[in-house]
Amino acid sequence: RHALNNFHIAIERKDIEAECKFSSTMGFKKMLLEMFINFVHTPPGIDQVIAVSQLDISFNISVNSCLAVFMIVRFYILLRLFGLFSKWTNEENEYICEAYGCEASTMFALKSELKERPLLLLTSLFLTSTLIFGFATRAFERPLNQVYADSPHEPLREKFQDYDSVWNCMWLIVLAMTTVGYGDFYPRSHPGRMVVVISCFWGVFLVSMMVVSMRIMTHFKASETKAFEILFRLRLGEGLRIRAARVIAKRIDIWSVQRKKDTRQIGLGQFVAEKLQEMTKYSRLKEEFQNYRAFLSKPVLSPEEMLRQMDLKVDLDLDIIKTQLTALKKLESFLRTIALRQQFYRGYVEEALKHTDDLKLKVIESSAEAQQLYRRFHGPLPVDSSTSSYLTRGRISDTGSRGRVSTGSRRQSDRSNVSNTNILDDNNPE
């Protein structure tokens, strides 16, 4: 029923043609797959086993265990519930997404949650994946416990691993998902190895998403970037002033050495050694000062960065214009449909009004004939007769008078009706 409702909604939105059949859509195939997934279950009272032989070891795997592992695929129902009841997919947000040319689906809700609360979402996925893959590993590796425990060979008994405990299985999955692999637990059956390999790939994906989320969380916003650049340049300016003071101080030291030589306070050899030492320090400090000044003289953004930001802004503006044009096109189509329906209904209304006018004329004609026949056989009309008032109204409307009847003519009509009533009462006592 859910797939059929989506099919009807797609037809109303004109996403698919009205002549298209439900059996030829992708939704029908998804429905069949979903029916098959939910049809598979572990029936009670049936405990068949499958004999498996691998690496010179024979063991039995229960059919119920295999079906139970397959039933884990029903985890997608939780994702669907998340998409249906998420705050990102309510009616208001769905309207906004449609206006901007996207769909408020389950994937959109997951992406939004990953943007807003990445650590919470990834931690929940990691714990849920550990539980699911741990259960599947236990179902496939548990039959080997008894084989290794009852083996008469000492090397096989030494390879015994306790997979009866679900915590050991979850520990194995955590080691596989984080690609650590201590080696204290490892899968030995082919189905168990397949589960661990799948969990390893899924764990690499989760860990990479965790790294990306941390990178996004530590990434500066536009305002934070500007504030950081200003604070950084202020600190550089303070460092520039300190180095300028050091250069000046070192230049004064060189001058003092020259002054000592001129006043013959030091000899020629000592003068050369001290001046060489001071000039070396002066050259190093001057180079640092020039580097700081050159860095501060550069613009905040390089020309390449400015061009890149301009390109990004142009692309963003073009995407916004594209979505707005798409929304306007849909609105134009909707208004055209409404105009066609109004013209269609207007024809019906005009035809109904025409029939109403014809019926009104026929009623007036029939009322006039009925009045004449009544006067011919019974005399004047009685004043309290509904027919008289109706005929009077009909006669007034027939003459085309749209105004109100004058007060004098209305009084005269009332007196004539009263006299006619008296005459009728004398002639017909009943």
Coordinates of C-alpha atoms in Angstrom, one line a residue:
R1 CA 0.0 0.0 0.0
H2 CA 2.9 2.4 0.7
A3 CA 4.4 1.8 -2.7
L4 CA 0.9 2.2 -4.4
N5 CA 0.4 5.5 -2.5
N6 CA 3.8 6.8 -3.7
F7 CA 2.8 5.8 -7.3
H8 CA -0.4 7.8 -7.1
I9 CA 1.5 10.8 -5.6
A10 CA 4.0 10.6 -8.4
I11 CA 1.2 10.7 -10.9
E12 CA -0.4 13.8 -9.2
R13 CA 3.0 15.5 -9.2
K14 CA 3.4 14.6 -12.9
D15 CA 6.8 12.9 -12.2
I16 CA 5.5 9.9 -14.3
E17 CA 3.0 9.7 -17.0
A18 CA -0.7 9.1 -16.2
E19 CA -0.8 6.2 -18.7
C20 CA 2.0 4.4 -16.9
K21 CA 1.1 1.2 -15.1
F22 CA 2.2 0.4 -11.5
S23 CA 3.6 -3.0 -12.6
S24 CA 6.1 -1.3 -14.9
T25 CA 7.6 1.1 -12.4
M26 CA 10.6 0.7 -10.1
G27 CA 8.3 1.0 -7.1
F28 CA 6.7 -2.3 -8.0
K29 CA 10.0 -4.1 -8.2
K30 CA 11.0 -2.6 -4.8
M31 CA 7.7 -3.8 -3.4
L32 CA 8.3 -7.4 -4.6
L33 CA 11.8 -7.3 -3.0
E34 CA 10.5 -5.9 0.2
M35 CA 7.7 -8.6 0.3
F36 CA 10.4 -11.3 -0.2
I37 CA 12.6 -9.9 2.6
N38 CA 9.7 -9.7 5.1
F39 CA 8.4 -13.1 4.0
V40 CA 11.5 -15.0 5.1
H41 CA 11.4 -16.0 8.7
T42 CA 12.3 -18.9 11.0
P43 CA 9.3 -21.1 11.4
P44 CA 8.8 -22.8 14.7
G45 CA 9.3 -26.6 15.0
I46 CA 11.8 -26.8 12.1
D47 CA 15.4 -27.2 13.0
Q48 CA 17.1 -28.6 9.9
V49 CA 20.9 -28.6 9.7
I50 CA 23.3 -28.4 6.8
A51 CA 26.6 -30.4 6.8
V52 CA 29.5 -28.2 5.9
S53 CA 33.1 -29.4 5.2
Q54 CA 36.0 -27.0 5.0
L55 CA 39.7 -27.2 5.7
D56 CA 39.4 -30.9 6.6
I57 CA 36.8 -30.1 9.3
S58 CA 33.1 -31.0 9.2
F59 CA 30.4 -29.2 11.2
N60 CA 26.7 -28.5 11.0
I61 CA 25.0 -25.2 10.5
S62 CA 21.4 -24.7 11.4
V63 CA 19.0 -23.5 8.8
N64 CA 17.2 -21.4 11.4
S65 CA 20.5 -19.6 12.1
C66 CA 21.0 -18.8 8.4
L67 CA 17.4 -17.5 8.1
A68 CA 17.9 -15.4 11.3
V69 CA 21.0 -13.8 9.8
F70 CA 19.1 -13.0 6.6
M71 CA 16.3 -11.5 8.7
I72 CA 18.8 -8.9 9.9
V73 CA 18.2 -7.2 6.5
R74 CA 14.9 -5.9 8.0
F75 CA 17.0 -3.3 9.7
Y76 CA 16.0 -1.0 6.7
I77 CA 12.6 -0.6 8.4
L78 CA 14.2 1.4 11.2
L79 CA 15.8 3.7 8.5
R80 CA 12.4 4.1 6.9
L81 CA 10.8 5.0 10.2
F82 CA 13.6 7.5 10.8
G83 CA 12.9 9.1 7.4
L84 CA 9.1 9.2 8.1
F85 CA 9.3 10.7 11.6
S86 CA 12.4 12.9 11.3
K87 CA 12.1 16.6 11.8
W88 CA 13.8 17.1 8.4
T89 CA 11.0 15.3 6.5
N90 CA 7.8 16.9 7.9
E91 CA 5.2 18.6 5.7
E92 CA 6.7 22.1 5.9
N93 CA 10.2 20.9 5.1
E94 CA 9.0 18.8 2.3
Y95 CA 7.3 21.8 0.7
I96 CA 10.6 23.8 1.1
C97 CA 12.7 21.0 -0.4
E98 CA 10.3 20.7 -3.4
A99 CA 10.5 24.5 -3.9
Y100 CA 14.3 24.2 -4.2
G101 CA 14.2 21.2 -6.5
C102 CA 15.1 18.4 -4.1
E103 CA 13.2 15.6 -2.3
A104 CA 12.8 15.3 1.5
S105 CA 13.7 11.6 1.6
T106 CA 15.3 9.4 4.1
M107 CA 18.8 10.1 2.5
F108 CA 18.2 13.8 2.9
A109 CA 17.3 13.3 6.6
L110 CA 20.5 11.2 7.1
K111 CA 22.6 13.9 5.4
S112 CA 21.0 16.6 7.5
E113 CA 21.6 14.7 10.7
L114 CA 25.2 14.1 9.6
K115 CA 25.6 17.8 9.2
E116 CA 24.0 18.8 12.4
R117 CA 25.0 16.0 14.8
P118 CA 27.7 13.9 13.1
L119 CA 29.2 12.3 16.2
L120 CA 25.8 11.2 17.6
L121 CA 24.8 9.6 14.3
L122 CA 28.1 7.9 13.6
T123 CA 28.3 6.5 17.1
S124 CA 24.8 5.1 16.9
L125 CA 25.6 3.5 13.6
F126 CA 28.8 2.0 15.0
L127 CA 27.1 0.5 18.0
T128 CA 24.2 -0.8 15.9
S129 CA 26.6 -2.3 13.3
T130 CA 28.6 -4.0 16.1
L131 CA 25.5 -5.6 17.5
I132 CA 24.3 -6.8 14.1
F133 CA 27.5 -8.2 12.8
G134 CA 28.3 -9.7 16.1
F135 CA 25.1 -11.6 16.1
A136 CA 25.8 -12.8 12.5
T137 CA 29.3 -13.9 13.4
R138 CA 28.1 -15.8 16.5
A139 CA 25.5 -17.7 14.3
F140 CA 28.2 -18.9 11.9
E141 CA 31.1 -19.5 14.2
R142 CA 29.3 -21.1 17.1
P143 CA 28.9 -24.6 15.5
L144 CA 32.8 -24.8 15.4
N145 CA 33.1 -24.5 19.1
Q146 CA 32.0 -28.1 19.8
V147 CA 34.2 -29.5 17.0
Y148 CA 37.4 -27.9 18.3
A149 CA 36.5 -28.7 22.0
D150 CA 35.8 -32.4 21.3
S151 CA 38.7 -32.9 18.9
P152 CA 41.1 -35.6 20.0
H153 CA 44.0 -33.7 18.5
E154 CA 45.8 -31.3 20.8
P155 CA 46.5 -28.6 18.1
L156 CA 42.8 -28.4 17.3
R157 CA 41.8 -28.1 20.9
E158 CA 44.3 -25.2 21.3
K159 CA 42.5 -23.3 18.5
F160 CA 39.3 -23.3 20.5
Q161 CA 37.6 -19.9 20.7
D162 CA 34.6 -19.3 22.8
Y163 CA 32.0 -17.9 20.5
D164 CA 29.1 -18.9 22.8
S165 CA 29.6 -15.5 24.4
V166 CA 28.2 -12.7 22.3
W167 CA 30.6 -10.2 23.8
N168 CA 33.5 -12.1 22.2
C169 CA 31.8 -11.9 18.8
M170 CA 31.2 -8.1 19.3
W171 CA 34.9 -7.7 20.3
L172 CA 35.9 -9.4 17.1
I173 CA 33.7 -7.1 15.1
V174 CA 35.1 -4.0 16.8
L175 CA 38.7 -5.1 16.0
A176 CA 37.7 -5.8 12.4
M177 CA 35.8 -2.5 11.9
T178 CA 38.7 -0.4 13.4
T179 CA 41.2 -2.5 11.3
V180 CA 43.2 -3.3 14.5
G181 CA 43.2 -7.1 14.5
Y182 CA 44.9 -8.2 17.7
G183 CA 44.5 -11.9 16.6
D184 CA 43.0 -13.2 19.8
F185 CA 39.8 -13.9 18.0
Y186 CA 39.4 -14.5 14.2
P187 CA 36.7 -16.2 12.0
R188 CA 37.3 -19.7 10.8
S189 CA 34.1 -20.6 8.8
H190 CA 33.6 -19.2 5.3
P191 CA 30.3 -17.5 6.2
G192 CA 31.8 -16.0 9.3
R193 CA 34.8 -14.7 7.3
M194 CA 32.4 -13.1 4.8
V195 CA 30.5 -11.3 7.6
V196 CA 33.8 -10.1 9.1
V197 CA 35.0 -8.8 5.7
I198 CA 31.8 -6.9 5.1
S199 CA 32.0 -5.4 8.6
C200 CA 35.6 -4.4 7.9
F201 CA 34.6 -2.4 4.8
W202 CA 31.7 -0.9 6.6
G203 CA 34.0 0.0 9.5
V204 CA 36.5 1.7 7.2
F205 CA 33.6 3.8 5.8
L206 CA 32.4 4.8 9.3
V207 CA 35.9 5.7 10.5
S208 CA 36.5 7.8 7.4
M209 CA 33.2 9.6 7.9
M210 CA 34.2 10.2 11.5
V211 CA 37.4 11.8 10.3
V212 CA 35.5 13.9 7.8
S213 CA 33.0 14.9 10.5
M214 CA 35.8 16.0 12.8
R215 CA 37.4 18.0 10.0
I216 CA 34.0 19.7 9.4
M217 CA 33.6 20.4 13.1
T218 CA 37.0 22.0 13.4
H219 CA 36.6 24.0 10.1
F220 CA 36.2 27.7 10.5
K221 CA 33.1 29.5 9.5
A222 CA 33.3 32.6 7.3
S223 CA 33.0 34.9 10.3
E224 CA 35.5 32.8 12.3
T225 CA 37.9 32.8 9.5
K226 CA 37.9 36.6 9.2
A227 CA 38.3 37.0 13.0
F228 CA 41.2 34.5 13.1
E229 CA 42.9 36.3 10.2
I230 CA 42.6 39.7 11.9
L231 CA 43.8 38.3 15.3
F232 CA 46.7 36.5 13.5
R233 CA 47.8 39.7 11.7
L234 CA 47.6 41.6 15.0
R235 CA 49.9 39.1 16.6
L236 CA 52.2 39.4 13.6
G237 CA 52.2 43.1 14.0
E238 CA 53.2 42.8 17.6
G239 CA 56.0 40.5 16.6
L240 CA 57.1 42.9 13.9
R241 CA 57.4 45.7 16.5
I242 CA 59.5 43.5 18.8
R243 CA 61.8 42.6 15.9
A244 CA 62.1 46.2 14.8
A245 CA 63.1 47.1 18.4
R246 CA 65.7 44.3 18.4
V247 CA 67.2 45.5 15.0
I248 CA 67.5 49.0 16.4
A249 CA 69.1 47.8 19.6
K250 CA 71.6 45.7 17.7
R251 CA 72.4 48.7 15.4
I252 CA 73.1 50.7 18.6
D253 CA 75.4 47.9 19.8
I254 CA 77.3 48.0 16.5
W255 CA 77.6 51.8 16.9
S256 CA 78.9 51.4 20.5
V257 CA 81.6 48.9 19.3
Q258 CA 82.6 51.4 16.6
R259 CA 82.7 54.1 19.3
K260 CA 85.0 52.0 21.5
K261 CA 87.4 51.5 18.6
D262 CA 87.4 55.3 17.9
T263 CA 88.1 56.1 21.5
R264 CA 90.8 53.4 21.6
Q265 CA 89.1 51.5 24.4
I266 CA 89.6 48.2 22.5
G267 CA 92.3 47.0 20.2
L268 CA 92.0 46.3 16.4
G269 CA 91.7 42.5 16.8
Q270 CA 89.0 42.7 19.5
F271 CA 87.1 45.4 17.4
V272 CA 87.0 43.2 14.3
A273 CA 85.8 40.1 16.3
E274 CA 83.1 42.0 18.2
K275 CA 81.9 43.9 15.1
L276 CA 81.7 40.6 13.1
Q277 CA 79.7 39.0 15.8
E278 CA 77.3 42.0 16.1
M279 CA 76.9 42.3 12.3
T280 CA 76.0 38.6 12.1
K281 CA 73.3 39.0 14.7
Y282 CA 72.1 42.2 13.1
S283 CA 71.8 40.5 9.7
R284 CA 69.7 37.7 11.2
L285 CA 67.4 40.1 13.0
K286 CA 67.0 42.3 10.0
E287 CA 66.1 39.3 7.8
E288 CA 63.4 38.2 10.3
F289 CA 62.1 41.8 10.4
Q290 CA 61.9 41.9 6.6
N291 CA 60.1 38.6 6.4
Y292 CA 57.5 39.7 8.9
R293 CA 57.0 43.0 7.1
A294 CA 56.7 41.2 3.7
F295 CA 54.1 38.8 5.1
L296 CA 52.0 41.6 6.6
S297 CA 52.2 43.6 3.3
K298 CA 50.5 40.7 1.5
P299 CA 46.7 40.9 1.0
V300 CA 44.4 38.8 3.2
L301 CA 43.4 36.7 0.3
S302 CA 45.5 35.8 -2.7
P303 CA 44.2 36.5 -6.2
E304 CA 43.8 32.7 -6.8
E305 CA 41.7 32.4 -3.6
M306 CA 39.6 35.4 -4.5
L307 CA 38.9 33.9 -8.0
R308 CA 38.1 30.6 -6.5
Q309 CA 35.6 32.2 -4.1
M310 CA 34.1 34.2 -6.9
D311 CA 33.6 31.0 -9.0
L312 CA 32.0 29.3 -6.0
K313 CA 29.6 32.2 -5.5
V314 CA 28.7 32.3 -9.2
D315 CA 28.0 28.6 -9.2
L316 CA 25.9 28.9 -6.1
D317 CA 23.9 31.8 -7.6
L318 CA 23.4 29.9 -10.8
D319 CA 22.1 26.9 -8.9
I320 CA 19.7 29.1 -7.0
I321 CA 18.4 30.7 -10.2
K322 CA 18.0 27.2 -11.7
T323 CA 16.0 26.0 -8.8
Q324 CA 13.8 29.1 -8.9
L325 CA 13.2 28.8 -12.6
T326 CA 12.2 25.1 -12.1
A327 CA 9.8 26.2 -9.4
L328 CA 8.4 28.9 -11.6
K329 CA 7.9 26.5 -14.4
K330 CA 6.0 24.1 -12.2
L331 CA 3.9 27.0 -10.9
E332 CA 3.2 28.2 -14.5
S333 CA 2.0 24.7 -15.4
F334 CA -0.1 24.5 -12.3
L335 CA -1.7 27.9 -13.0
R336 CA -2.4 26.9 -16.6
T337 CA -4.2 23.8 -15.4
I338 CA -6.3 25.9 -13.0
A339 CA -7.2 28.3 -15.9
L340 CA -8.3 25.4 -18.1
R341 CA -10.4 24.0 -15.3
Q342 CA -11.9 27.5 -14.6
Q343 CA -12.9 27.8 -18.3
F344 CA -14.4 24.3 -18.2
Y345 CA -16.5 25.1 -15.1
R346 CA -17.4 28.5 -16.5
G347 CA -19.1 26.8 -19.5
Y348 CA -21.1 24.6 -17.1
V349 CA -22.1 27.7 -15.1
E350 CA -23.2 29.6 -18.2
E351 CA -25.2 26.7 -19.4
A352 CA -26.8 26.3 -16.0
L353 CA -27.7 30.0 -16.0
K354 CA -29.2 29.8 -19.4
H355 CA -31.4 26.9 -18.4
T356 CA -32.4 28.8 -15.3
D357 CA -33.5 31.8 -17.4
D358 CA -35.5 29.5 -19.7
L359 CA -37.1 27.8 -16.7
K360 CA -38.0 31.2 -15.2
L361 CA -39.7 32.3 -18.5
K362 CA -41.7 29.1 -18.6
V363 CA -42.8 29.6 -15.0
I364 CA -43.9 33.1 -15.7
E365 CA -45.9 32.0 -18.8
S366 CA -47.5 29.1 -16.9
S367 CA -48.3 31.4 -14.0
A368 CA -50.0 33.9 -16.3
E369 CA -52.1 31.1 -17.9
A370 CA -53.0 29.7 -14.5
Q371 CA -54.1 33.2 -13.4
Q372 CA -56.4 33.6 -16.3
L373 CA -58.0 30.2 -15.9
Y374 CA -58.6 30.8 -12.2
R375 CA -60.3 34.1 -12.9
R376 CA -62.4 32.6 -15.6
F377 CA -63.8 29.8 -13.4
H378 CA -63.4 31.1 -9.8
G379 CA -63.2 34.9 -10.0
P380 CA -60.5 37.1 -8.5
L381 CA -57.6 35.5 -6.7
P382 CA -57.6 35.3 -2.9
V383 CA -55.3 37.6 -1.0
D384 CA -53.8 34.8 1.2
S385 CA -53.0 32.5 -1.7
S386 CA -49.3 31.8 -2.2
T387 CA -50.1 31.5 -5.9
S388 CA -51.3 35.1 -6.0
S389 CA -48.1 36.4 -4.4
Y390 CA -45.9 34.3 -6.6
L391 CA -47.9 35.4 -9.7
T392 CA -47.6 39.0 -8.6
R393 CA -43.9 38.6 -8.3
G394 CA -43.7 36.9 -11.6
R395 CA -45.7 39.6 -13.2
I396 CA -43.5 42.3 -11.8
S397 CA -40.4 40.5 -12.9
D398 CA -41.9 39.9 -16.4
T399 CA -42.4 43.6 -17.0
G400 CA -38.7 44.1 -16.3
S401 CA -39.2 46.3 -13.3
R402 CA -36.2 46.1 -11.0
G403 CA -37.1 48.8 -8.6
R404 CA -39.5 48.8 -5.6
V405 CA -43.3 49.2 -6.1
S406 CA -44.6 52.6 -4.9
T407 CA -46.4 52.8 -1.6
G408 CA -49.7 54.1 -3.1
S409 CA -50.0 51.3 -5.7
R410 CA -49.1 48.7 -3.0
R411 CA -52.0 50.1 -0.7
Q412 CA -54.4 50.0 -3.6
S413 CA -53.5 46.4 -4.4
D414 CA -54.0 45.5 -0.7
R415 CA -57.5 47.1 -0.7
S416 CA -58.5 45.3 -3.9
N417 CA -57.3 42.0 -2.4
V418 CA -59.3 42.6 0.7
S419 CA -62.5 43.4 -1.3
N420 CA -61.9 40.3 -3.4
T421 CA -61.6 38.3 -0.3
N422 CA -64.9 39.6 1.0
I423 CA -66.6 38.7 -2.2
L424 CA -65.2 35.2 -2.1
D425 CA -66.2 34.8 1.5
D426 CA -69.9 35.8 0.6
N427 CA -70.1 33.5 -2.3
N428 CA -68.4 30.6 -0.6
P429 CA -69.2 30.4 3.1
E430 CA -67.1 27.3 3.6

